[in-house]
Amino acid sequence: SSIHVNAWFGTHDKLTMSRRFLAEAFEIDSDKDKHRIAYCGDSPNDAPMYGFFSNGIGVANIRPFVTMMKHLPRYVTVAEGGYGFAEFADAVLAARRRA
């Protein structure tokens, strides 16, 4: 997205709530299955996700922020924004067809 504001009250964060969502909605144990989960993001607030999920993908517009991030994605797409996500999705679908 080009214009948005992230705000919340409390101690919630993206990683905690993603793990909760995986458990409650899909009965996925993220501790056990984190190596099977891919996460795609585009900003410094995604760093905790990259630190936990080893299959982290950053779309190309993350490049200017890497010096301020504690954890980096395993792979960065060539394209930015939605095109970068489409690049990632195409790679996943191609891998599934080969499997």
Short mmCIF file of C-alpha atoms in Angstrom, two decimals:
data_model
loop_
_atom_site.label_atom_id
_atom_site.label_comp_id
_atom_site.label_asym_id
_atom_site.label_seq_id
_atom_site.Cartn_x
_atom_site.Cartn_y
_atom_site.Cartn_z
CA SER A 1 0.00 0.00 0.00
CA SER A 2 1.22 3.48 -0.65
CA ILE A 3 -0.71 5.33 2.07
CA HIS A 4 -1.75 3.84 5.40
CA VAL A 5 -1.31 4.18 9.10
CA ASN A 6 -0.63 1.27 11.45
CA ALA A 7 -1.97 1.82 14.96
CA TRP A 8 -3.13 -0.34 17.84
CA PHE A 9 -3.62 -0.25 21.58
CA GLY A 10 -2.10 -2.84 23.87
CA THR A 11 0.79 -5.23 23.48
CA HIS A 12 -0.32 -6.79 20.20
CA ASP A 13 2.21 -7.23 17.45
CA LYS A 14 2.18 -8.84 14.02
CA LEU A 15 4.05 -12.00 15.05
CA THR A 16 1.99 -12.69 18.18
CA MET A 17 -1.31 -12.19 16.40
CA SER A 18 -0.23 -14.18 13.31
CA ARG A 19 0.72 -17.12 15.50
CA ARG A 20 -2.59 -16.83 17.34
CA PHE A 21 -4.50 -16.68 14.05
CA LEU A 22 -2.71 -19.76 12.68
CA ALA A 23 -3.56 -21.69 15.86
CA GLU A 24 -7.18 -20.59 16.19
CA ALA A 25 -8.24 -20.50 12.54
CA PHE A 26 -6.20 -23.38 11.11
CA GLU A 27 -5.02 -25.39 14.13
CA ILE A 28 -1.41 -24.87 13.02
CA ASP A 29 1.30 -25.10 15.66
CA SER A 30 3.62 -22.36 14.43
CA ASP A 31 6.46 -23.54 16.67
CA LYS A 32 6.33 -26.98 15.10
CA ASP A 33 5.53 -25.92 11.54
CA LYS A 34 7.34 -22.59 11.17
CA HIS A 35 9.81 -24.08 8.66
CA ARG A 36 6.83 -24.91 6.40
CA ILE A 37 5.33 -21.41 6.50
CA ALA A 38 6.31 -18.62 4.11
CA TYR A 39 5.78 -14.99 5.07
CA CYS A 40 5.88 -12.09 2.63
CA GLY A 41 6.28 -8.50 3.81
CA ASP A 42 7.52 -5.08 2.79
CA SER A 43 8.58 -2.99 5.78
CA PRO A 44 10.64 -2.83 8.98
CA ASN A 45 7.67 -3.92 11.12
CA ASP A 46 7.97 -7.31 9.39
CA ALA A 47 11.39 -7.98 10.94
CA PRO A 48 10.00 -10.08 13.86
CA MET A 49 8.15 -12.23 11.33
CA TYR A 50 11.40 -12.80 9.41
CA GLY A 51 13.14 -13.67 12.66
CA PHE A 52 10.59 -16.35 13.50
CA PHE A 53 9.64 -17.73 10.06
CA SER A 54 12.80 -18.78 8.21
CA ASN A 55 11.00 -18.68 4.85
CA GLY A 56 10.62 -14.91 4.85
CA ILE A 57 10.21 -13.04 1.60
CA GLY A 58 10.51 -9.29 1.24
CA VAL A 59 9.19 -7.43 -1.76
CA ALA A 60 11.84 -5.20 -3.33
CA ASN A 61 10.71 -1.97 -1.68
CA ILE A 62 12.11 -3.33 1.60
CA ARG A 63 15.68 -2.72 0.42
CA PRO A 64 16.01 0.87 1.78
CA PHE A 65 15.09 -0.35 5.27
CA VAL A 66 17.44 -3.32 5.74
CA THR A 67 19.98 -1.37 7.77
CA MET A 68 17.36 -0.64 10.43
CA MET A 69 16.03 -4.21 10.68
CA LYS A 70 17.19 -6.79 13.22
CA HIS A 71 15.94 -9.72 11.10
CA LEU A 72 15.93 -9.82 7.32
CA PRO A 73 13.95 -11.86 4.82
CA ARG A 74 15.60 -14.92 3.33
CA TYR A 75 14.77 -13.73 -0.18
CA VAL A 76 13.91 -10.34 -1.72
CA THR A 77 11.90 -10.12 -4.93
CA VAL A 78 13.02 -8.18 -7.97
CA ALA A 79 9.70 -6.33 -8.24
CA GLU A 80 8.15 -3.94 -5.73
CA GLY A 81 4.71 -3.85 -4.10
CA GLY A 82 1.97 -6.03 -5.55
CA TYR A 83 4.21 -7.05 -8.43
CA GLY A 84 6.74 -8.38 -5.93
CA PHE A 85 4.02 -10.36 -4.17
CA ALA A 86 2.86 -11.73 -7.56
CA GLU A 87 6.48 -12.73 -8.26
CA PHE A 88 6.55 -14.63 -4.95
CA ALA A 89 3.14 -16.25 -5.60
CA ASP A 90 4.22 -17.33 -9.10
CA ALA A 91 7.34 -18.97 -7.63
CA VAL A 92 5.25 -20.87 -5.05
CA LEU A 93 2.79 -22.07 -7.70
CA ALA A 94 5.62 -23.13 -10.02
CA ALA A 95 7.26 -25.11 -7.20
CA ARG A 96 3.95 -26.84 -6.43
CA ARG A 97 3.57 -27.87 -10.08
CA ARG A 98 7.07 -29.40 -10.04
CA ALA A 99 6.38 -31.32 -6.81
#
